[in-house]
Short mmCIF file of C-alpha atoms and ligand atoms in Angstrom, two decimals:
data_model
loop_
_atom_site.label_atom_id
_atom_site.label_comp_id
_atom_site.label_asym_id
_atom_site.label_seq_id
_atom_site.Cartn_x
_atom_site.Cartn_y
_atom_site.Cartn_z
CA MET A 18 165.16 108.37 109.32
CA THR A 19 164.38 108.14 113.03
CA HIS A 20 161.99 110.57 114.63
CA GLY A 21 162.61 112.02 118.06
CA TRP A 22 159.37 110.59 119.40
CA ALA A 23 159.77 107.10 117.95
CA GLU A 24 162.18 105.70 120.50
CA PRO A 25 162.33 101.92 120.63
CA LEU A 26 160.65 100.29 123.60
CA LEU A 27 162.94 99.70 126.52
CA GLY A 28 162.03 96.62 128.52
CA GLU A 29 158.39 96.85 127.44
CA GLU A 30 156.53 93.79 126.32
CA ILE A 31 156.10 93.76 122.56
CA ARG A 32 152.48 93.11 121.64
CA ARG A 33 150.56 91.97 118.59
CA ILE A 34 147.98 94.60 117.77
CA ALA A 35 145.29 94.89 115.11
CA VAL A 36 143.84 98.24 114.07
CA VAL A 37 140.50 98.09 112.27
CA GLY A 38 140.05 101.15 110.02
CA ALA A 39 142.84 103.20 108.47
CA GLY A 40 141.21 106.61 108.73
CA TYR A 41 142.13 109.80 110.60
CA VAL A 42 142.31 107.91 113.91
CA GLY A 43 143.34 104.41 112.81
CA LEU A 44 146.45 105.34 110.86
CA PRO A 45 148.07 107.56 113.50
CA THR A 46 147.23 104.88 116.10
CA ALA A 47 148.94 102.23 113.95
CA ALA A 48 151.89 104.53 113.29
CA VAL A 49 152.39 105.34 116.97
CA LEU A 50 152.04 101.78 118.25
CA SER A 51 154.27 100.25 115.55
CA SER A 52 156.90 102.93 116.08
CA ARG A 53 157.00 101.90 119.74
CA GLY A 54 158.06 98.42 118.65
CA HIS A 55 154.72 96.59 118.64
CA PHE A 56 153.65 94.39 115.72
CA VAL A 57 150.66 96.05 114.13
CA THR A 58 148.30 94.86 111.41
CA VAL A 59 145.96 97.48 109.95
CA ALA A 60 142.74 96.47 108.23
CA GLU A 61 141.31 98.78 105.58
CA ARG A 62 138.51 97.55 103.38
CA ASP A 63 138.22 100.59 101.08
CA LYS A 64 140.05 99.36 97.95
CA GLU A 65 141.71 102.66 97.02
CA ARG A 66 142.89 103.46 100.55
CA TYR A 67 144.13 99.90 100.97
CA GLN A 68 146.15 100.05 97.74
CA ASN A 69 147.56 103.48 98.63
CA LEU A 70 148.69 102.15 101.97
CA ARG A 71 150.32 99.14 100.37
CA ASP A 72 152.15 101.62 98.12
CA GLY A 73 153.34 103.54 101.18
CA LEU A 74 151.00 106.51 100.86
CA SER A 75 148.38 107.45 103.39
CA SER A 76 145.66 109.43 101.67
CA ASN A 77 145.56 112.28 104.16
CA VAL A 78 148.02 115.08 104.60
CA GLU A 79 149.26 114.43 108.13
CA GLN A 80 152.78 115.68 108.58
CA GLY A 81 155.17 112.83 109.35
CA LEU A 82 152.57 110.09 108.97
CA ASP A 83 153.81 108.53 105.76
CA GLU A 84 157.42 108.51 107.01
CA LEU A 85 156.44 106.75 110.22
CA LEU A 86 154.26 104.21 108.44
CA ASN A 87 156.94 103.47 105.85
CA GLU A 88 159.60 103.17 108.53
CA SER A 89 157.52 100.61 110.44
CA MET A 90 156.62 98.72 107.26
CA ALA A 91 160.28 98.53 106.25
CA ALA A 92 161.16 97.23 109.72
CA GLY A 93 158.47 94.53 109.40
CA ARG A 94 156.44 95.87 112.33
CA LEU A 95 153.47 97.07 110.29
CA LYS A 96 151.41 95.38 107.64
CA VAL A 97 148.20 96.27 105.89
CA VAL A 98 145.41 93.82 105.06
CA ASN A 99 142.00 94.35 103.49
CA SER A 100 139.75 92.66 106.04
CA ALA A 101 139.24 93.03 109.77
CA ALA A 102 138.80 89.27 110.16
CA ALA A 103 142.26 88.68 108.67
CA ALA A 104 143.88 91.37 110.85
CA VAL A 105 142.69 90.13 114.23
CA VAL A 106 143.51 86.42 114.11
CA ASP A 107 146.47 86.39 116.50
CA ALA A 108 146.09 89.88 117.97
CA GLU A 109 146.29 90.50 121.71
CA PHE A 110 144.66 93.93 121.31
CA VAL A 111 142.23 95.01 118.60
CA PHE A 112 141.71 98.77 118.19
CA LEU A 113 138.38 99.68 116.59
CA CYS A 114 138.88 102.93 114.69
CA VAL A 115 135.88 102.96 112.40
CA GLU A 116 133.54 105.76 111.42
CA THR A 117 130.47 106.70 113.43
CA PRO A 118 128.64 108.99 110.99
CA GLN A 119 125.70 111.14 111.97
CA ASN A 120 122.12 109.88 111.60
CA GLU A 121 119.44 112.32 110.47
CA ASP A 122 118.30 112.92 114.06
CA GLY A 123 121.87 113.80 115.13
CA SER A 124 122.52 110.46 116.82
CA ALA A 125 125.57 108.36 115.97
CA ASP A 126 125.27 105.60 113.38
CA LEU A 127 126.90 102.57 115.00
CA SER A 128 126.57 100.21 112.05
CA PHE A 129 130.32 100.27 111.26
CA VAL A 130 131.16 99.52 114.88
CA THR A 131 128.69 96.64 115.23
CA GLY A 132 129.56 95.41 111.71
CA ALA A 133 133.25 95.23 112.63
CA ALA A 134 132.41 93.51 115.95
CA MET A 135 130.32 90.90 114.14
CA GLU A 136 133.08 90.28 111.63
CA ILE A 137 135.90 89.87 114.15
CA GLY A 138 133.98 88.17 116.99
CA PRO A 139 134.42 84.56 115.87
CA LYS A 140 138.06 85.09 114.87
CA LEU A 141 139.43 86.46 118.13
CA ALA A 142 141.83 84.43 120.25
CA THR A 143 140.80 83.88 123.87
CA GLY A 144 141.78 86.82 126.06
CA THR A 145 141.98 89.40 123.27
CA ILE A 146 141.19 92.91 124.48
CA ILE A 147 139.08 95.02 122.13
CA VAL A 148 139.89 98.72 122.46
CA ASN A 149 137.24 101.01 121.07
CA LYS A 150 138.62 104.32 119.80
CA SER A 151 135.64 105.20 117.60
CA THR A 152 133.56 108.03 119.07
CA VAL A 153 130.45 106.30 120.39
CA PRO A 154 127.48 106.97 122.66
CA MET A 155 127.50 105.85 126.25
CA GLY A 156 126.76 102.15 126.50
CA THR A 157 128.46 101.13 123.25
CA VAL A 158 131.20 99.15 124.98
CA GLY A 159 128.39 97.02 126.42
CA LEU A 160 126.79 96.76 122.98
CA ILE A 161 130.07 95.57 121.42
CA GLU A 162 130.39 92.98 124.20
CA GLN A 163 126.87 91.77 123.40
CA VAL A 164 127.56 91.58 119.66
CA ILE A 165 130.79 89.67 120.27
CA GLY A 166 128.92 87.43 122.74
CA ARG A 167 132.05 85.84 124.22
CA PRO A 168 132.82 85.92 127.94
CA ASP A 169 136.54 85.42 127.17
CA ILE A 170 136.77 88.80 125.37
CA VAL A 171 136.92 92.16 127.18
CA VAL A 172 135.99 95.47 125.57
CA VAL A 173 137.65 98.70 126.72
CA SER A 174 136.92 102.32 125.79
CA ASN A 175 139.92 104.48 124.86
CA PRO A 176 138.76 107.72 123.23
CA GLU A 177 141.07 109.59 120.89
CA PHE A 178 141.65 113.34 121.18
CA LEU A 179 144.03 114.01 118.27
CA ARG A 180 143.32 116.84 115.85
CA GLU A 181 143.44 116.49 112.09
CA GLY A 182 146.53 118.14 110.69
CA SER A 183 148.58 117.53 113.84
CA ALA A 184 147.68 113.88 114.39
CA ILE A 185 151.21 112.59 114.83
CA ALA A 186 152.36 115.30 117.21
CA ASP A 187 149.10 114.98 119.20
CA SER A 188 149.39 111.18 119.31
CA PHE A 189 152.91 111.28 120.70
CA ASN A 190 152.12 114.04 123.18
CA PRO A 191 148.56 113.48 124.34
CA ASP A 192 147.28 115.84 127.06
CA ARG A 193 145.82 112.75 128.72
CA ILE A 194 145.02 109.13 128.08
CA VAL A 195 141.55 107.97 129.03
CA VAL A 196 140.75 104.30 129.42
CA GLY A 197 137.37 103.01 130.56
CA ALA A 198 136.28 99.49 131.43
CA SER A 199 134.61 97.53 134.16
CA ASP A 200 137.60 95.16 134.01
CA ARG A 201 140.28 97.38 135.59
CA GLU A 202 143.03 94.88 134.79
CA ALA A 203 142.21 95.07 131.06
CA ALA A 204 142.08 98.88 131.30
CA ALA A 205 145.50 98.91 132.94
CA GLN A 206 146.92 96.72 130.16
CA VAL A 207 145.66 99.14 127.53
CA ALA A 208 147.05 102.11 129.45
CA LYS A 209 150.41 100.32 129.56
CA LEU A 210 150.63 100.38 125.76
CA PHE A 211 150.98 104.16 126.07
CA CYS A 212 152.99 104.17 129.29
CA ASN A 213 156.09 105.95 128.02
CA PHE A 214 154.18 109.01 126.85
CA GLN A 215 154.42 110.70 130.25
CA SER A 216 150.83 111.83 129.92
CA PRO A 217 148.36 111.62 132.79
CA VAL A 218 146.17 108.52 132.59
CA VAL A 219 142.53 108.56 133.64
CA ILE A 220 141.17 105.09 134.27
CA THR A 221 137.42 105.00 134.69
CA ASP A 222 134.33 103.02 133.77
CA ALA A 223 133.37 102.66 130.10
CA THR A 224 130.35 104.98 130.24
CA THR A 225 132.33 107.85 131.72
CA SER A 226 135.14 107.30 129.24
CA GLU A 227 132.67 107.46 126.33
CA LEU A 228 131.10 110.63 127.73
CA ILE A 229 134.52 112.27 128.26
CA LYS A 230 135.06 112.24 124.49
CA TYR A 231 131.75 113.98 123.73
CA ALA A 232 132.12 116.38 126.64
CA SER A 233 135.59 117.44 125.45
CA ASN A 234 134.43 118.24 121.93
CA ALA A 235 131.26 119.92 123.20
CA PHE A 236 133.30 122.10 125.54
CA LEU A 237 135.66 123.14 122.73
CA ALA A 238 132.71 123.91 120.45
CA THR A 239 131.05 125.97 123.18
CA LYS A 240 134.28 127.88 123.82
CA LEU A 241 134.52 128.72 120.10
CA THR A 242 130.90 129.83 119.83
CA PHE A 243 131.54 132.00 122.87
CA VAL A 244 134.67 133.65 121.51
CA ASN A 245 133.05 134.21 118.10
CA ALA A 246 130.07 135.84 119.84
CA MET A 247 132.42 138.06 121.88
CA ALA A 248 134.26 139.04 118.67
CA SER A 249 130.93 139.98 117.08
CA LEU A 250 130.07 141.95 120.21
CA CYS A 251 133.41 143.76 119.83
CA GLU A 252 132.25 144.91 116.39
CA VAL A 253 129.03 146.44 117.63
CA VAL A 254 130.44 148.13 120.73
CA GLY A 255 133.69 149.24 119.07
CA ALA A 256 136.07 146.98 121.01
CA SER A 257 139.07 144.98 119.76
CA ALA A 258 138.78 141.19 119.51
CA ASP A 259 142.60 140.78 119.38
CA ASP A 260 142.97 142.58 122.69
CA LEU A 261 139.92 140.89 124.16
CA VAL A 262 141.49 137.47 123.46
CA LEU A 263 144.71 138.60 125.14
CA GLY A 264 142.85 140.08 128.05
CA ILE A 265 140.82 136.99 128.82
CA GLY A 266 143.33 134.36 127.59
CA TYR A 267 146.00 135.33 130.11
CA ASP A 268 143.62 134.14 132.78
CA LYS A 269 144.96 130.59 133.18
CA ARG A 270 141.48 129.30 133.91
CA ILE A 271 140.45 130.45 130.42
CA GLY A 272 143.70 129.94 128.47
CA PHE A 273 144.57 130.87 124.88
CA GLU A 274 143.86 127.53 123.23
CA PHE A 275 140.74 127.51 121.09
CA LEU A 276 140.23 131.22 121.57
CA HIS A 277 140.93 132.42 118.03
CA PRO A 278 137.84 133.97 116.40
CA GLY A 279 136.99 132.68 112.95
CA PRO A 280 134.16 132.10 110.49
CA GLY A 281 132.63 129.38 112.70
CA TRP A 282 133.69 125.87 113.65
CA GLY A 283 133.37 122.81 111.47
CA GLY A 284 135.05 119.56 110.49
CA SER A 285 134.13 115.94 110.80
CA CYS A 286 134.08 115.90 114.61
CA LEU A 287 132.81 118.97 116.46
CA PRO A 288 129.53 119.29 114.49
CA LYS A 289 128.85 115.53 114.59
CA ASP A 290 129.76 115.06 118.23
CA THR A 291 127.84 118.07 119.54
CA ALA A 292 124.73 116.89 117.65
CA ALA A 293 125.23 113.38 119.03
CA LEU A 294 125.61 114.66 122.58
CA VAL A 295 122.36 116.61 122.29
CA ALA A 296 120.60 113.51 120.88
CA ILE A 297 122.03 111.16 123.53
CA ALA A 298 121.08 113.55 126.33
CA LYS A 299 117.57 113.98 124.91
CA SER A 300 116.97 110.26 124.71
CA ALA A 301 118.10 109.98 128.33
CA GLY A 302 115.64 112.72 129.33
CA PHE A 303 118.14 115.58 129.71
CA ASP A 304 118.12 118.79 127.70
CA ALA A 305 121.77 119.67 126.91
CA GLU A 306 120.67 123.26 126.40
CA ILE A 307 124.14 124.77 126.52
CA VAL A 308 125.40 122.51 123.72
CA ARG A 309 122.30 123.24 121.64
CA ALA A 310 123.02 126.93 122.11
CA ALA A 311 126.62 126.41 120.95
CA ILE A 312 125.42 124.67 117.77
CA ASP A 313 122.78 127.31 117.02
CA GLY A 314 125.21 130.11 117.83
CA ASN A 315 127.68 128.65 115.33
CA GLN A 316 125.05 128.56 112.56
CA GLU A 317 124.15 132.18 113.31
CA HIS A 318 127.81 133.16 113.26
CA MET A 319 128.37 131.65 109.80
CA LYS A 320 125.32 133.56 108.54
CA ARG A 321 126.78 136.75 110.04
CA VAL A 322 130.07 136.20 108.21
CA ALA A 323 128.27 135.72 104.87
CA ASP A 324 126.29 138.86 105.62
CA LYS A 325 129.45 140.76 106.45
CA ILE A 326 130.71 139.93 102.93
CA ARG A 327 127.41 141.19 101.46
CA VAL A 328 127.70 144.44 103.40
CA ALA A 329 131.38 144.83 102.40
CA VAL A 330 130.45 144.89 98.70
CA GLY A 331 127.92 147.64 99.31
CA GLY A 332 124.82 145.77 100.47
CA GLU A 333 123.74 144.13 97.20
CA ILE A 334 125.84 141.08 96.43
CA ARG A 335 123.92 139.82 93.39
CA GLY A 336 126.24 140.00 90.39
CA SER A 337 129.39 140.51 92.49
CA THR A 338 132.39 138.22 92.16
CA ILE A 339 133.91 137.08 95.45
CA GLY A 340 137.42 135.61 95.58
CA VAL A 341 137.62 133.06 98.39
CA LEU A 342 140.85 131.85 99.95
CA GLY A 343 140.48 128.54 101.76
CA LEU A 344 137.90 125.78 101.44
CA THR A 345 138.95 123.26 104.09
CA PHE A 346 137.46 123.44 107.61
CA LYS A 347 140.85 124.52 108.94
CA ALA A 348 144.43 124.72 107.64
CA ASN A 349 146.78 121.76 107.10
CA THR A 350 144.09 119.26 106.19
CA GLU A 351 142.37 118.32 102.96
CA ASP A 352 139.09 117.80 104.84
CA ARG A 353 136.12 119.93 103.77
CA ARG A 354 133.47 118.08 105.76
CA ASN A 355 131.20 120.64 107.47
CA SER A 356 133.64 123.34 106.47
CA PRO A 357 132.45 126.85 107.38
CA SER A 358 133.92 127.92 104.03
CA ILE A 359 131.64 125.60 102.08
CA SER A 360 128.59 126.74 104.00
CA ILE A 361 129.47 130.45 103.67
CA THR A 362 130.33 130.23 99.95
CA GLN A 363 127.05 128.36 99.34
CA ARG A 364 125.20 131.18 101.10
CA LEU A 365 126.99 133.78 98.95
CA VAL A 366 126.00 131.93 95.79
CA ASP A 367 122.40 131.63 97.05
CA MET A 368 122.41 135.42 97.46
CA GLY A 369 123.44 135.77 93.79
CA ALA A 370 127.24 136.11 93.99
CA VAL A 371 129.77 134.38 91.76
CA VAL A 372 132.49 132.66 93.81
CA LYS A 373 136.03 131.84 92.65
CA ALA A 374 138.12 129.99 95.21
CA TYR A 375 141.59 128.70 95.89
CA ASP A 376 142.70 126.16 98.45
CA PRO A 377 146.16 124.56 98.52
CA SER A 378 144.66 121.12 99.16
CA VAL A 379 142.15 121.21 96.31
CA SER A 380 143.57 119.73 93.14
CA SER A 381 141.91 119.81 89.75
CA THR A 382 140.50 116.31 90.39
CA SER A 383 138.97 117.18 93.75
CA ALA A 384 137.62 120.33 92.10
CA GLU A 385 134.99 118.07 90.54
CA ALA A 386 133.64 117.18 93.97
CA THR A 387 129.94 117.86 94.51
CA ASP A 388 130.51 120.13 97.52
CA LEU A 389 132.39 122.50 95.20
CA ALA A 390 129.84 122.52 92.38
CA HIS A 391 128.61 126.01 93.34
CA LEU A 392 131.99 127.70 92.80
CA THR A 393 134.93 127.86 90.41
CA VAL A 394 138.15 126.35 91.72
CA CYS A 395 141.29 128.26 90.72
CA ASN A 396 144.88 127.02 90.46
CA SER A 397 146.42 129.92 92.36
CA PRO A 398 145.34 132.43 95.00
CA TYR A 399 146.10 135.27 92.57
CA GLU A 400 143.77 133.80 89.97
CA ALA A 401 141.03 133.46 92.60
CA MET A 402 141.38 137.12 93.58
CA LYS A 403 141.68 138.60 90.08
CA ASN A 404 138.86 140.93 88.99
CA THR A 405 136.88 140.35 92.18
CA ASN A 406 134.66 142.75 94.09
CA ALA A 407 135.79 141.33 97.42
CA ILE A 408 138.24 138.80 98.81
CA ALA A 409 137.16 136.55 101.70
CA ILE A 410 139.70 134.61 103.75
CA LEU A 411 137.88 131.59 105.12
CA THR A 412 140.69 129.17 106.06
CA GLU A 413 143.91 130.14 107.84
CA TRP A 414 146.47 128.45 105.51
CA PRO A 415 149.87 129.98 106.42
CA MET A 416 150.59 130.80 102.74
CA PHE A 417 147.79 133.38 102.73
CA ARG A 418 149.80 135.55 105.11
CA GLU A 419 152.68 135.65 102.61
CA LEU A 420 150.74 136.79 99.55
CA ASP A 421 151.90 139.80 97.57
CA PHE A 422 149.03 142.19 98.31
CA VAL A 423 150.59 144.93 96.15
CA ARG A 424 150.07 142.61 93.19
CA VAL A 425 146.62 141.66 94.45
CA ARG A 426 145.63 145.35 94.81
CA GLU A 427 146.41 145.89 91.13
CA SER A 428 144.39 142.91 89.94
CA VAL A 429 141.12 143.27 91.86
CA ALA A 430 138.04 145.13 90.61
CA THR A 431 137.40 146.59 94.08
CA PRO A 432 139.93 146.50 96.96
CA VAL A 433 137.81 144.87 99.66
CA ILE A 434 139.02 142.16 102.06
CA ILE A 435 136.99 140.25 104.62
CA ASP A 436 139.53 138.40 106.75
CA ALA A 437 137.28 135.94 108.58
CA ARG A 438 140.32 134.24 110.15
CA ASN A 439 141.90 137.43 111.52
CA ILE A 440 145.30 136.52 110.05
CA LEU A 441 146.37 139.47 107.91
CA ASP A 442 148.12 142.64 108.94
CA VAL A 443 145.44 145.31 109.17
CA GLU A 444 147.75 148.32 108.82
CA THR A 445 149.54 147.00 105.72
CA LEU A 446 146.28 146.29 103.94
CA LYS A 447 144.78 149.66 104.84
CA ARG A 448 147.96 151.38 103.63
CA LEU A 449 147.58 149.59 100.29
CA GLY A 450 144.08 151.00 100.00
CA PHE A 451 142.03 147.94 100.90
CA SER A 452 138.81 148.27 102.79
CA TYR A 453 139.47 145.66 105.52
CA SER A 454 137.02 143.89 107.77
CA SER A 455 137.50 140.91 110.06
CA VAL A 456 135.88 139.13 112.96
CA GLY A 457 135.93 141.76 115.65
CA ARG A 458 139.26 143.44 114.93
CA GLN A 459 139.44 147.18 114.79
C1 LIG B 16 138.59 118.09 117.10
C2 LIG B 16 139.18 118.17 118.51
O1 LIG B 16 139.96 119.36 118.64
C3 LIG B 16 140.09 116.95 118.81
O2 LIG B 16 140.54 116.99 120.16
C4 LIG B 16 139.26 115.68 118.60
O3 LIG B 16 140.04 114.50 118.82
C5 LIG B 16 138.72 115.66 117.17
O4 LIG B 16 137.90 116.83 116.97
C6 LIG B 16 137.89 114.41 117.01
O5 LIG B 16 136.89 114.26 117.71
O6 LIG B 16 138.29 113.51 116.25
P1 LIG B 16 139.50 118.54 114.62
O7 LIG B 16 138.15 118.12 114.13
O8 LIG B 16 140.71 118.02 113.94
O9 LIG B 16 139.67 118.15 116.18
O10 LIG B 16 139.52 120.12 114.52
P2 LIG B 16 139.91 121.31 115.50
O11 LIG B 16 141.34 121.60 115.42
O12 LIG B 16 139.33 121.04 116.82
O13 LIG B 16 139.11 122.52 114.82
C7 LIG B 16 137.68 122.50 114.78
C8 LIG B 16 137.14 123.77 114.19
O14 LIG B 16 137.35 124.87 115.09
C9 LIG B 16 137.80 124.19 112.88
O15 LIG B 16 136.80 124.65 111.98
C10 LIG B 16 138.76 125.29 113.29
O16 LIG B 16 139.06 126.20 112.27
C11 LIG B 16 137.97 125.95 114.41
N1 LIG B 16 138.82 126.71 115.37
C12 LIG B 16 139.68 126.05 116.20
C13 LIG B 16 138.68 128.08 115.46
O17 LIG B 16 137.89 128.71 114.72
N2 LIG B 16 139.44 128.77 116.37
C14 LIG B 16 140.32 128.14 117.21
O18 LIG B 16 140.96 128.83 118.04
C15 LIG B 16 140.44 126.75 117.11
#
């Protein structure tokens, strides 16, 4: 099967590329580059992920990813190995796509980045360009250069802006490509790898490129905290959040993207990157007050949503059973890292509620995960909602819009819905006799 985006390269030089790390960024990067005709070797040292990849299965749920990877593997343009050192031997470009987890003080843990640099340094051919896609603090390109310690190797920053759940579409249609390096020729060569994407290219120095990544995520997080605060304000002044979003979103300077109120923002990136930005700024002597306010505002918002559920069951939640729909941090991903749903359900349990939950990505095996120990995982949304005192929608999976609420109405103990994603039809639910609340809708 050939995808619309995966056109073969026309007249472009075919390159040998290594991708270190087959995670949420590494795999789409490998899929995109190999589908453009380049020869790509991916290194993944986690045994299970490595074996899954060899078997043609990526272990995340990105639409189209497995097809693209399998297509490239079958065409001999993509192979998977289990060590970075083995992947980079004859590569002209090495993409570093490794994790940068959060340290306790909010700063980024660079041990995977420096570890990978140490491992590959002695193996690189002269002239290899290292392209860092991992999200890293300003100055890390210089640090990688130091660790590698070879004047014949250039390191370039090329931050990634794809979203989980739409990684392939985002990778083929990036809003922009940012490349940062002191060696402009190397930066231009990296930009050329993506030249047929018709996206604007920003070539800058490495420090600015690294900051662009954090600034983008911090801006998005701030926008979300803002819209969630406005939705909460709608509730107290009797305004409509749906109409407010329309009314401000039509202003092109504001725009509709990232303007949908919800239970708070989460995931593996926005919380980590906002904390890192605050920590980086602090260590450089600058107080990134606005980003701190966005983080604190998000925590407060999640508390408000949990409290809204308490109020919806009559004020005393102890002993109530809450049916939760959605555990992931957003729809179309299996990722529950920093999920608002996990934090809100934990709060409900701490207040004395019993929580039953359903999420389409949570199988009976993942149901044993420690982050779900406080609740009971159900096999169907109907089971999760049966005999409950309230239903809370915490992730916007499309299937939740299609549920048979006539059937649900008959099975619940009390007909109460808290739609923290503002996705259900208010009138229909009210007609069925549900008490409906949301984030700022009337
Ligand atoms: C985010 C950025 O959007 C990507 O550009 C970036 O590349 C990525 O982080 C990263 O740094 O790797 P992602 O973590 O996949 O992507 O998640 P988002 O789609 O940004 O959603 C983040 C959170 O905001 C979710 O909890 C989501 O439910 C929430 N959200 C998003 C809303 O509540 N309302 C919206 O309108 C949009």
